[in-house]
Coordinates of C-alpha atoms and ligand atoms in Angstrom, one line a residue:
Chain Y
M1 CA 48.0 179.2 142.5
I2 CA 47.0 181.7 145.1
V3 CA 49.2 184.7 145.5
V4 CA 48.8 186.3 148.9
P5 CA 49.7 190.1 148.5
R6 CA 52.2 191.3 151.0
P7 CA 50.5 194.1 152.8
A8 CA 52.4 197.2 152.0
Y9 CA 53.5 199.2 155.0
S10 CA 51.9 202.6 155.5
L11 CA 54.1 205.6 156.1
R12 CA 53.2 205.6 159.7
E13 CA 54.3 201.9 160.0
K14 CA 57.5 202.6 158.2
V15 CA 58.4 205.5 160.5
Y16 CA 58.2 202.9 163.2
F17 CA 58.1 205.1 166.2
W18 CA 54.2 205.5 166.4
E19 CA 53.9 201.7 166.3
I20 CA 56.4 201.3 169.1
A21 CA 54.7 203.7 171.1
K22 CA 51.4 201.7 170.5
G23 CA 53.2 198.6 171.6
L24 CA 54.7 200.2 174.7
L25 CA 51.2 201.2 175.7
V26 CA 49.9 197.7 175.3
T27 CA 52.7 196.3 177.4
F28 CA 52.4 199.1 180.1
G29 CA 48.6 198.3 180.3
H30 CA 49.4 194.7 181.3
L31 CA 52.1 195.9 183.7
A32 CA 49.9 198.4 185.5
R33 CA 46.9 196.0 185.6
N34 CA 49.1 193.3 187.1
L35 CA 50.8 195.8 189.6
W36 CA 47.4 196.9 190.7
G37 CA 46.2 193.3 191.0
A38 CA 49.3 192.2 193.0
A39 CA 48.6 195.3 195.4
L40 CA 45.0 194.3 195.9
R41 CA 45.4 190.6 195.5
N42 CA 43.0 190.5 192.5
R43 CA 42.9 187.7 190.1
T44 CA 44.7 189.5 187.3
I45 CA 47.3 186.8 187.0
Q46 CA 45.8 183.4 186.8
T47 CA 48.6 181.3 187.9
W48 CA 48.2 178.7 190.8
E49 CA 51.0 178.6 193.2
Y50 CA 50.9 174.8 192.6
P51 CA 52.6 173.0 195.6
E52 CA 51.2 175.4 198.1
E53 CA 47.8 175.8 196.3
P54 CA 46.7 172.4 195.2
R55 CA 44.2 172.9 192.4
P56 CA 40.9 171.2 192.8
Y57 CA 40.5 168.4 190.2
P58 CA 37.7 168.6 187.7
Q59 CA 35.1 165.9 188.3
R60 CA 36.0 163.8 185.3
V61 CA 39.6 163.7 186.2
R62 CA 41.5 160.4 185.6
L63 CA 43.8 159.7 188.5
L64 CA 46.0 156.6 189.0
H65 CA 44.2 153.0 189.0
R66 CA 42.9 151.2 191.8
L67 CA 41.2 147.8 192.0
V68 CA 38.0 147.7 193.9
K69 CA 37.5 145.0 196.5
R70 CA 34.4 142.9 197.4
P71 CA 32.9 143.3 201.0
D72 CA 34.9 140.2 201.9
G73 CA 38.1 141.8 200.7
T74 CA 38.9 139.8 197.6
P75 CA 39.3 141.7 194.5
K76 CA 36.1 142.4 192.4
C77 CA 38.2 141.6 189.2
V78 CA 37.1 138.5 187.4
A79 CA 40.3 138.4 185.2
C80 CA 38.4 138.7 182.0
Y81 CA 41.0 140.4 180.3
M82 CA 38.8 143.1 178.9
C83 CA 40.9 145.9 180.2
A84 CA 44.1 144.4 179.0
T85 CA 42.5 144.0 175.5
A86 CA 41.2 147.5 175.4
C87 CA 44.3 149.1 176.7
P88 CA 46.0 150.8 173.6
A89 CA 49.3 151.1 175.6
V90 CA 49.5 147.5 176.5
A91 CA 50.1 148.4 180.0
I92 CA 48.1 145.7 181.7
E93 CA 49.3 142.3 182.3
I94 CA 47.0 139.7 184.1
I95 CA 47.5 136.1 184.9
A96 CA 44.3 134.3 185.7
E97 CA 43.5 131.2 187.8
P98 CA 40.3 129.4 188.6
S99 CA 38.5 131.0 191.4
P100 CA 37.5 128.7 194.4
D101 CA 34.2 130.4 194.5
D102 CA 31.9 128.5 192.0
A103 CA 29.9 131.6 191.2
I104 CA 32.9 133.4 190.1
E105 CA 34.8 131.7 187.3
K106 CA 38.2 133.2 187.4
R107 CA 40.3 135.5 189.5
P108 CA 43.7 137.1 189.0
I109 CA 46.8 135.8 190.6
S110 CA 48.8 138.8 189.2
F111 CA 47.5 142.0 188.0
V112 CA 50.3 144.4 187.0
I113 CA 49.8 147.9 185.5
D114 CA 52.9 149.6 184.2
E115 CA 52.1 153.2 184.8
L116 CA 55.2 154.2 182.7
R117 CA 53.4 152.7 179.7
C118 CA 49.9 153.8 180.6
V119 CA 48.6 156.9 178.8
M120 CA 45.9 157.6 181.3
C121 CA 43.2 157.0 178.7
G122 CA 40.7 155.4 181.0
F123 CA 39.7 152.7 178.3
C124 CA 40.3 150.0 180.9
V125 CA 37.8 151.5 183.3
E126 CA 35.3 151.7 180.3
A127 CA 35.9 148.2 179.3
C128 CA 35.6 146.5 182.7
P129 CA 32.2 144.7 183.0
K130 CA 32.6 144.3 186.8
D131 CA 33.4 148.0 187.7
A132 CA 36.6 146.5 189.3
I133 CA 39.1 148.9 188.0
R134 CA 38.7 152.6 188.6
M135 CA 40.8 155.7 188.0
D136 CA 39.9 157.6 191.1
S137 CA 42.7 157.0 193.7
E138 CA 44.1 159.6 195.7
V139 CA 47.3 159.7 193.7
G140 CA 47.3 162.2 190.7
D141 CA 51.0 163.0 190.6
L142 CA 53.3 160.0 190.8
M143 CA 57.0 160.4 191.5
G144 CA 59.7 157.9 191.6
T145 CA 63.3 157.4 191.1
R146 CA 63.3 153.7 189.9
R147 CA 61.3 151.9 187.2
E148 CA 59.9 149.6 189.8
D149 CA 58.2 152.6 191.6
F150 CA 55.8 152.6 188.6
I151 CA 54.9 149.0 188.3
F152 CA 51.5 148.6 190.1
T153 CA 51.1 145.0 191.3
L154 CA 47.8 143.5 192.5
D155 CA 48.5 144.2 196.2
R156 CA 49.3 147.8 195.4
L157 CA 46.3 148.4 193.3
L158 CA 44.1 147.0 196.0
E159 CA 45.8 149.2 198.5
M160 CA 45.0 152.4 196.6
K161 CA 42.4 154.4 198.5
P162 CA 39.6 156.3 196.5
R163 CA 39.9 159.9 196.6
A164 CA 38.2 161.9 199.0
G165 CA 37.7 165.7 198.8
A166 CA 35.8 168.2 196.6
Y167 CA 36.1 168.2 192.8
L168 CA 35.9 171.3 190.7
G169 CA 32.2 172.0 190.0
D170 CA 31.1 170.6 193.3
R171 CA 28.3 172.7 194.7
E172 CA 30.0 174.0 197.9
L173 CA 33.2 174.7 195.9
E174 CA 31.3 176.7 193.2
A175 CA 29.6 178.7 195.9
K176 CA 32.9 179.7 197.6
R177 CA 34.3 180.5 194.1
K178 CA 31.4 182.7 193.5
A179 CA 31.8 184.5 196.8
G180 CA 35.5 184.9 195.9
L181 CA 36.8 182.9 198.8
I182 CA 39.1 180.6 196.8
Chain W
M1 CA 93.1 220.1 209.9
N2 CA 94.0 221.9 206.6
L3 CA 90.7 222.0 204.7
D4 CA 92.4 223.1 201.4
A5 CA 94.7 220.2 201.4
L6 CA 91.9 217.8 202.1
W7 CA 89.4 219.4 199.7
P8 CA 90.3 217.5 196.4
L9 CA 89.7 214.3 198.4
I10 CA 86.3 215.5 199.8
Q11 CA 85.4 216.7 196.3
F12 CA 86.1 213.3 194.9
L13 CA 84.8 211.3 197.7
V14 CA 81.4 212.7 198.4
P15 CA 80.0 212.5 194.7
F16 CA 81.8 209.2 194.3
L17 CA 80.1 207.7 197.2
F18 CA 76.8 209.0 196.1
M19 CA 77.2 207.9 192.5
F20 CA 78.6 204.5 193.4
G21 CA 76.0 203.9 196.0
F22 CA 73.1 205.0 193.6
V23 CA 74.3 203.2 190.5
V24 CA 75.9 199.9 192.0
A25 CA 74.3 199.3 195.3
L26 CA 70.8 200.7 194.5
M27 CA 70.0 200.7 190.9
L28 CA 71.8 197.5 190.0
P29 CA 69.8 195.3 192.2
T30 CA 66.7 197.2 191.4
M31 CA 67.4 196.8 187.7
I32 CA 67.7 193.0 187.9
F33 CA 64.8 192.8 190.0
M34 CA 62.7 194.8 187.7
E35 CA 63.9 192.9 184.7
R36 CA 62.2 189.9 186.2
K37 CA 59.2 191.2 187.7
V38 CA 58.3 193.7 185.2
S39 CA 58.8 191.2 182.4
A40 CA 56.7 188.9 184.5
Y41 CA 53.8 191.4 184.9
I42 CA 54.0 192.5 181.3
Q43 CA 53.4 189.0 180.2
D44 CA 50.8 188.3 182.9
R45 CA 53.1 186.0 184.8
R46 CA 53.8 186.0 188.5
G47 CA 57.6 186.4 188.3
P48 CA 60.1 185.3 191.0
N49 CA 58.6 184.7 194.3
R50 CA 60.3 181.5 195.7
A51 CA 63.6 182.6 197.3
N52 CA 63.0 183.8 200.9
I53 CA 64.7 184.6 204.1
L54 CA 62.6 183.4 206.9
G55 CA 59.5 183.6 204.8
I56 CA 60.1 187.1 203.8
R57 CA 60.4 187.3 200.1
L58 CA 60.1 190.9 199.3
F59 CA 58.2 190.3 196.1
G60 CA 61.1 188.3 194.7
M61 CA 63.9 190.7 195.6
I62 CA 65.5 188.1 197.6
H63 CA 66.3 186.3 194.3
N64 CA 69.1 188.7 194.0
V65 CA 70.8 187.5 197.1
A66 CA 70.3 183.9 195.9
D67 CA 71.9 184.9 192.5
V68 CA 74.9 186.4 194.1
I69 CA 75.4 183.4 196.2
K70 CA 74.9 181.1 193.3
L71 CA 77.4 183.0 191.1
L72 CA 79.9 183.3 193.9
V73 CA 80.1 179.6 194.6
K74 CA 79.8 178.1 191.2
E75 CA 82.8 176.6 189.6
D76 CA 84.7 179.1 187.5
L77 CA 85.3 177.3 184.2
E78 CA 88.1 178.2 181.9
P79 CA 88.1 176.5 178.4
K80 CA 91.2 174.8 177.2
A81 CA 91.3 176.9 174.0
A82 CA 91.1 180.1 175.8
D83 CA 93.8 182.7 176.2
K84 CA 93.9 182.8 179.8
T85 CA 95.2 186.3 180.4
F86 CA 92.7 188.1 178.2
F87 CA 90.0 185.7 179.2
R88 CA 90.4 186.8 182.8
F89 CA 91.0 190.4 182.0
A90 CA 87.9 191.0 179.7
P91 CA 85.2 191.0 182.3
F92 CA 87.2 193.4 184.5
L93 CA 87.7 195.7 181.5
V94 CA 84.0 195.6 180.7
M95 CA 82.8 196.3 184.2
T96 CA 85.4 199.1 184.8
I97 CA 84.5 200.9 181.7
A98 CA 80.8 200.7 182.5
I99 CA 81.4 202.2 185.9
M100 CA 84.0 204.9 184.7
T101 CA 81.2 206.6 182.5
M102 CA 79.3 207.8 185.6
A103 CA 82.3 210.0 186.6
V104 CA 81.1 213.1 184.7
I105 CA 77.4 212.9 185.4
P106 CA 76.3 215.8 187.6
F107 CA 73.4 215.1 190.0
G108 CA 72.9 218.5 191.7
E109 CA 73.7 222.0 191.5
P110 CA 77.2 222.7 193.1
I111 CA 76.7 223.6 196.7
A112 CA 78.5 226.3 198.7
I113 CA 79.9 224.8 201.7
W114 CA 82.8 226.2 204.0
G115 CA 83.5 229.0 201.3
K116 CA 84.0 226.5 198.6
A117 CA 81.8 225.0 195.8
L118 CA 81.2 221.4 196.0
H119 CA 80.6 220.0 192.6
L120 CA 78.0 217.1 192.7
Q121 CA 79.9 215.5 190.0
I122 CA 82.8 212.9 190.4
A123 CA 84.9 214.6 187.9
P124 CA 83.9 218.2 186.9
L125 CA 85.4 217.9 183.5
N126 CA 84.6 220.6 180.9
A127 CA 84.8 217.9 178.2
G128 CA 82.2 215.8 179.8
I129 CA 80.2 214.5 176.8
L130 CA 83.5 213.8 175.0
Y131 CA 84.7 211.8 177.8
I132 CA 81.5 209.8 177.8
F133 CA 81.9 208.9 174.2
A134 CA 85.5 208.2 174.5
I135 CA 84.8 205.7 177.4
S136 CA 81.9 204.1 175.9
S137 CA 83.6 203.5 172.8
L138 CA 86.2 201.5 174.7
S139 CA 83.7 199.0 175.9
V140 CA 83.9 197.3 172.5
Y141 CA 87.5 196.2 173.6
G142 CA 86.1 194.5 176.6
I143 CA 83.6 192.5 174.5
I144 CA 85.8 191.7 171.7
L145 CA 88.5 190.5 174.0
A146 CA 86.0 188.3 175.8
G147 CA 84.7 186.9 172.6
W148 CA 88.0 186.3 171.0
S149 CA 90.0 185.0 174.1
S150 CA 87.3 182.4 174.8
G151 CA 88.4 180.3 172.0
N152 CA 84.8 179.5 170.8
K153 CA 83.3 180.2 167.5
F154 CA 80.0 181.5 168.9
S155 CA 81.6 183.7 171.3
F156 CA 83.8 185.2 168.6
L157 CA 80.8 185.7 166.3
G158 CA 78.9 187.5 169.0
A159 CA 81.9 189.7 169.7
V160 CA 82.2 190.5 166.0
R161 CA 78.7 191.3 165.9
A162 CA 78.8 193.4 168.9
S163 CA 81.7 195.3 167.8
S164 CA 80.4 196.1 164.4
Q165 CA 77.0 197.2 165.9
M166 CA 78.5 199.3 168.5
I167 CA 80.8 201.0 166.0
S168 CA 78.0 201.6 163.7
Y169 CA 75.7 203.1 166.3
E170 CA 78.5 205.1 167.8
V171 CA 78.4 207.2 164.7
A172 CA 74.7 207.9 165.1
L173 CA 75.1 208.4 168.9
G174 CA 77.7 211.3 168.2
L175 CA 75.9 212.8 165.5
S176 CA 72.7 212.9 167.5
V177 CA 73.9 215.1 170.2
I178 CA 75.7 217.7 168.0
G179 CA 72.5 219.6 167.6
I180 CA 72.0 220.2 171.2
L181 CA 75.7 220.7 171.9
I182 CA 75.4 223.7 169.6
A183 CA 72.1 224.7 171.2
Y184 CA 73.7 224.7 174.7
G185 CA 77.0 226.0 173.5
T186 CA 79.1 223.7 175.8
T187 CA 80.4 220.1 176.3
D188 CA 80.4 220.3 180.0
L189 CA 77.7 218.2 181.3
A190 CA 76.9 220.5 184.5
E191 CA 76.9 223.5 182.2
M192 CA 74.5 221.8 179.8
V193 CA 72.1 221.0 182.6
R194 CA 72.3 224.7 183.9
A195 CA 71.6 225.8 180.2
Q196 CA 68.5 223.8 179.9
G197 CA 67.0 225.6 182.9
A198 CA 64.1 224.6 185.1
N199 CA 61.5 225.1 182.4
P200 CA 60.8 221.9 180.7
L201 CA 60.0 223.8 177.5
T202 CA 63.9 224.6 177.2
W203 CA 64.9 221.1 177.8
G204 CA 66.9 219.2 175.2
V205 CA 63.9 217.0 174.3
V206 CA 62.0 219.9 173.2
L207 CA 64.8 221.6 171.4
S208 CA 65.8 218.4 169.7
P209 CA 63.1 215.8 169.6
I210 CA 64.7 213.8 166.7
G211 CA 68.0 214.0 168.4
F212 CA 66.6 212.5 171.4
L213 CA 64.9 209.6 169.5
L214 CA 68.2 209.0 167.6
F215 CA 70.2 209.1 170.9
L216 CA 67.7 206.8 172.6
T217 CA 67.9 204.3 169.7
A218 CA 71.6 204.4 169.6
M219 CA 71.8 204.1 173.3
F220 CA 69.9 200.8 173.1
A221 CA 72.3 199.6 170.4
E222 CA 75.3 200.7 172.6
T223 CA 74.2 198.7 175.6
N224 CA 73.1 195.8 173.4
R225 CA 69.7 196.0 174.7
M226 CA 66.6 194.2 173.3
P227 CA 65.8 195.3 169.9
F228 CA 69.5 195.2 169.3
D229 CA 70.7 192.4 171.4
L230 CA 72.2 190.6 168.5
P231 CA 75.5 189.9 170.2
E232 CA 73.7 187.5 172.5
G233 CA 71.1 186.1 170.0
E234 CA 70.3 183.0 171.9
S235 CA 68.9 181.1 169.0
E236 CA 71.9 181.5 166.8
L237 CA 74.8 182.3 169.1
V238 CA 73.9 180.4 172.4
A239 CA 75.0 183.4 174.5
G240 CA 77.2 185.5 172.3
F241 CA 80.5 186.9 173.7
H242 CA 80.2 185.7 177.2
L243 CA 79.3 182.1 176.4
E244 CA 82.3 180.7 177.9
Y245 CA 82.0 182.6 181.1
S246 CA 80.8 181.2 184.3
S247 CA 80.6 182.1 188.0
F248 CA 81.5 185.6 189.0
K249 CA 83.1 186.5 185.5
F250 CA 79.7 186.0 184.1
A251 CA 78.2 188.0 186.9
L252 CA 80.6 190.9 186.0
F253 CA 79.2 190.9 182.4
F254 CA 75.8 190.6 183.6
M255 CA 76.2 193.4 186.0
S256 CA 78.0 195.6 183.6
E257 CA 75.1 195.5 181.2
Y258 CA 72.9 196.9 183.9
V259 CA 75.3 199.4 185.0
N260 CA 75.7 200.5 181.4
M261 CA 71.9 200.9 181.1
V262 CA 71.7 202.9 184.3
V263 CA 74.5 205.2 183.2
G264 CA 72.9 205.5 179.8
A265 CA 69.7 206.4 181.5
A266 CA 71.5 209.1 183.5
V267 CA 73.2 210.4 180.3
I268 CA 69.8 210.6 178.5
S269 CA 68.2 212.4 181.4
T270 CA 71.1 214.8 181.8
L271 CA 71.4 215.6 178.0
F272 CA 67.7 215.8 177.2
F273 CA 65.7 216.0 180.4
G274 CA 67.4 218.5 182.4
G275 CA 69.5 216.4 184.5
W276 CA 68.9 217.4 188.2
Q277 CA 66.6 220.2 187.2
V278 CA 63.2 220.1 189.1
P279 CA 60.6 221.0 186.5
F280 CA 59.4 224.5 187.0
L281 CA 61.5 225.0 190.2
S282 CA 64.6 226.9 189.6
T283 CA 67.3 226.7 192.3
A284 CA 66.6 230.3 193.4
M285 CA 63.0 229.7 193.6
I286 CA 63.5 226.7 195.7
K287 CA 65.8 228.5 198.0
Q288 CA 63.4 231.3 198.5
N289 CA 60.3 229.1 199.3
S290 CA 62.1 226.3 200.9
A291 CA 60.0 225.9 203.8
L292 CA 56.9 225.7 201.7
I293 CA 58.3 223.3 199.1
F294 CA 59.7 221.1 201.9
S295 CA 56.3 220.9 203.7
G296 CA 54.6 220.2 200.3
M297 CA 57.1 217.4 199.6
M298 CA 56.4 216.0 203.0
I299 CA 52.7 216.2 202.8
S300 CA 52.5 214.6 199.4
G301 CA 55.0 212.0 200.4
G302 CA 53.0 211.2 203.5
A303 CA 49.6 211.2 201.6
V304 CA 51.2 208.7 199.2
L305 CA 52.5 206.6 202.0
L306 CA 49.1 206.6 203.8
L307 CA 47.5 205.5 200.6
I308 CA 49.9 202.8 200.3
S309 CA 49.0 201.7 203.8
V310 CA 45.2 201.9 203.0
S311 CA 46.0 199.4 200.3
L312 CA 48.0 197.1 202.5
I313 CA 45.2 197.1 205.0
D314 CA 42.9 196.2 202.3
A315 CA 45.3 193.4 201.1
I316 CA 45.6 192.0 204.7
R317 CA 41.8 192.1 205.3
R318 CA 40.9 190.6 202.1
P319 CA 40.3 186.8 201.9
F320 CA 42.9 184.9 199.7
F321 CA 41.8 184.4 196.2
A322 CA 42.6 181.2 194.4
W323 CA 45.2 183.0 192.4
G324 CA 46.4 184.9 195.4
D325 CA 49.7 184.2 197.1
R326 CA 49.0 182.3 200.1
R327 CA 52.5 183.0 201.4
D328 CA 52.5 186.7 201.5
H329 CA 53.6 188.3 204.7
E330 CA 55.0 191.3 203.3
P331 CA 51.8 193.5 203.9
K332 CA 52.0 192.8 207.5
V333 CA 55.6 193.7 207.7
F334 CA 55.4 196.8 205.5
L335 CA 52.2 198.2 207.1
P336 CA 53.8 199.6 210.4
L337 CA 56.6 201.1 208.3
T338 CA 54.4 202.9 205.8
L339 CA 52.0 204.0 208.5
L340 CA 54.9 205.4 210.7
G341 CA 56.5 207.0 207.6
G342 CA 53.3 208.6 206.3
V343 CA 52.3 209.9 209.8
G344 CA 55.8 211.1 210.5
M345 CA 56.0 213.0 207.1
L346 CA 52.6 214.6 207.5
W347 CA 53.6 215.5 211.0
L348 CA 56.8 217.2 209.7
G349 CA 55.1 218.9 206.8
L350 CA 52.0 220.2 208.6
G351 CA 53.2 220.5 212.3
V352 CA 56.9 221.2 212.5
I353 CA 58.0 223.1 209.3
P354 CA 55.2 225.8 209.5
G355 CA 56.2 226.8 213.0
L356 CA 59.9 226.9 212.2
D357 CA 61.8 230.1 211.9
I358 CA 63.8 229.4 208.7
A359 CA 65.9 232.3 208.9
K360 CA 67.7 230.7 211.9
Y361 CA 68.8 227.7 209.9
P362 CA 70.9 228.9 207.0
W363 CA 71.5 225.3 205.9
F364 CA 67.9 224.4 205.5
P365 CA 67.2 225.8 202.1
V366 CA 70.4 224.2 200.8
V367 CA 69.5 220.8 202.1
V368 CA 66.0 221.2 200.4
V369 CA 67.7 222.3 197.2
L370 CA 69.9 219.1 197.3
L371 CA 67.1 216.8 198.2
L372 CA 64.8 218.0 195.4
Q373 CA 67.5 218.0 192.9
I374 CA 68.9 214.7 193.7
T375 CA 65.5 213.3 193.8
A376 CA 64.7 214.7 190.4
F377 CA 68.0 213.3 189.0
C378 CA 67.3 209.9 190.5
A379 CA 63.8 209.8 189.3
K380 CA 64.5 210.8 185.7
T381 CA 67.4 208.1 185.7
F382 CA 65.0 205.5 187.2
F383 CA 62.5 206.0 184.6
F384 CA 64.9 205.7 181.7
S385 CA 66.3 202.6 183.3
F386 CA 62.8 201.2 183.6
F387 CA 62.2 202.3 180.0
F388 CA 65.1 200.1 178.8
I389 CA 63.4 197.2 180.5
W390 CA 59.9 198.2 179.1
V391 CA 61.3 198.3 175.5
R392 CA 62.9 195.0 176.0
W393 CA 59.7 193.3 176.8
T394 CA 57.8 195.0 174.1
L395 CA 59.9 194.9 170.9
P396 CA 61.2 191.8 169.1
R397 CA 64.8 191.6 167.9
F398 CA 65.8 193.0 164.6
R399 CA 67.6 190.9 162.0
Y400 CA 71.3 191.8 161.6
D401 CA 71.0 193.3 158.3
Q402 CA 67.9 195.5 159.6
V403 CA 70.2 196.7 162.4
M404 CA 72.9 197.7 160.0
Q405 CA 70.3 199.2 157.5
L406 CA 68.7 201.1 160.4
G407 CA 72.2 202.4 161.7
W408 CA 73.6 203.5 158.5
K409 CA 70.9 204.2 156.1
Y410 CA 68.3 206.0 158.3
M411 CA 70.1 207.2 161.5
L412 CA 73.0 208.4 160.0
P413 CA 71.4 210.8 157.5
L414 CA 68.8 211.8 160.0
G415 CA 71.6 212.5 162.5
V416 CA 73.2 214.8 159.9
A417 CA 70.0 216.4 159.2
N418 CA 69.2 216.9 162.9
I419 CA 72.1 219.0 163.4
F420 CA 70.7 221.7 161.1
L421 CA 67.2 221.1 162.2
T422 CA 68.0 221.4 165.9
F423 CA 70.2 224.4 165.3
A424 CA 67.5 226.2 163.4
F425 CA 64.6 225.2 165.6
A426 CA 66.5 225.9 168.9
R427 CA 67.3 229.4 167.7
L428 CA 63.6 230.2 166.8
W429 CA 62.2 228.4 169.8
L430 CA 64.3 229.9 172.4
G431 CA 64.1 233.4 170.7
W432 CA 60.3 233.0 170.7
L433 CA 60.1 231.9 174.4
R434 CA 62.1 234.9 175.5
Ligands
SF4_1 S1 44.3 154.0 181.2 FE1 44.4 153.4 179.2 S2 46.5 153.1 178.9 FE2 46.3 153.2 181.1 S3 46.0 151.1 181.6 FE3 43.9 151.8 181.3 S4 43.5 151.4 179.0 FE4 45.7 151.2 179.4
SF4_2 S1 38.1 144.3 182.7 FE1 37.7 144.5 184.9 S2 37.2 142.3 185.5 FE2 38.1 142.2 183.5 S3 40.3 141.9 184.0 FE3 40.1 144.0 183.9 S4 39.7 144.7 185.9 FE4 39.4 142.6 185.9

């Protein structure tokens, strides 16, 4: 058995006022620093004004899924069920049919991702042998009022556009950050 | 017009308007704003900055307006189990008592006007400090009425806690000032301020430092502020005595807490920090050198305003940082005002006043005295009001047994000892100073 001795309070701590004064100094330091920072717009408070100041995403961010198309517009997916198997949240439901193209064995007639179940783990992307499913769409924050808003069907997944724009760590972004411009 | 007949009205109205304006119209919103912004800055947060009128957010001050509108238009709930009469009466009682305390606080040397002395004190009572104690002990009634009439266990528990805490600390509160009462030899607050003199070395805080600490601590307990805010302990009592209150009745409780604090701060500065006394400048001295002191005031004020303008220019010129606020238009709005004010004050202080023949304007020294003393009083009160907030965001809450232990086992004996200590020390100290 380990007995952890309770530290005895010294007289100074028992009198309490000295310690209070020390605490007050600490909080006043923060107050003064942040007041000064607010006056000069320094970076003392590292809060982003979110909706007005969208944060650059890090490069490895996982956004909502999208399905990649072939040049002819058909889905690249070959309905191999790899992603559905890998998915720990059982969020992907695929129904396959034979493909008219002989070189491609199967194609999905229904490919549904339930984004309410999805845990954004990215395993589906890792599992896909065809690079057909990616998590780099424009949408990072999905909002909806009904359950159906979160059910992504094949058409919807194919419509999702890839994200354009800088990521955190991009060269020009870093240069701006270093210059204190953002 | 018969001045004599009107005089009591004037004597009441002038200080009343000032005090009411200062405490309720000026300090109350400032306190609520500071409570949010200071707490945010102490915790490295940004604080309120969303509410705006046409894009002007005044660093979050507009939130007060939003608050008032919200509290006014919210539904006023009354629980079925509540005793309706007392339930409605309690908030008014609390607010009234909070406001009543400020009646005896002097905020300036009585001024001679039309051959009469205008006391800058709503009620020039000679039992000032006793009045404060009498009134502030009444505030327990408001709280216990609120808690009991709500018909809610939590409210009732909160009220019981509040009353036992306030009654316990009233003892220490009363004891802690006896020392300086003896030292000043009066219970009249205006007399006490005069007795303290302009020299900070003869102020109450020097004569009776222990008394000051005890009084300050007891004041925190009396106003139910942070280390002692057990009546509202959110985790165990939800919101304490005002749990069932909504809409403007809640607002009354909320505001009375802040009015209590401001008045408490005023009492602290009156008793221990020389009230309206300007450090090192006695009334006679200000009157003699009024022109010099006034231009000094103007020059330093103008310099401060110009410095602020420089920082505002810097803020406008500077590129926005990632963490900066992209919606700040305030610097652009304030810059002309500060620039104008600064230049105007400098011009007054450097250009106008030195060329003025003061002897031609007999009212000039009186106005300077008034200005300086009211500024001193307001500054002291403001500091202690800020102190209440500062402490709240520094210290954690006591356990209830610790509150009682501190009150009865430490502060009470210390208060008794302090009477003798202060008496002896004040005698020796004042004798040595003379
Ligand atoms: S990200 Fe993870 S949870 Fe979501 S669909 Fe892909 S594998 Fe399933
Ligand atoms: S792993 Fe890729 S190819 Fe296979 S079903 Fe999923 S998305 Fe289609």
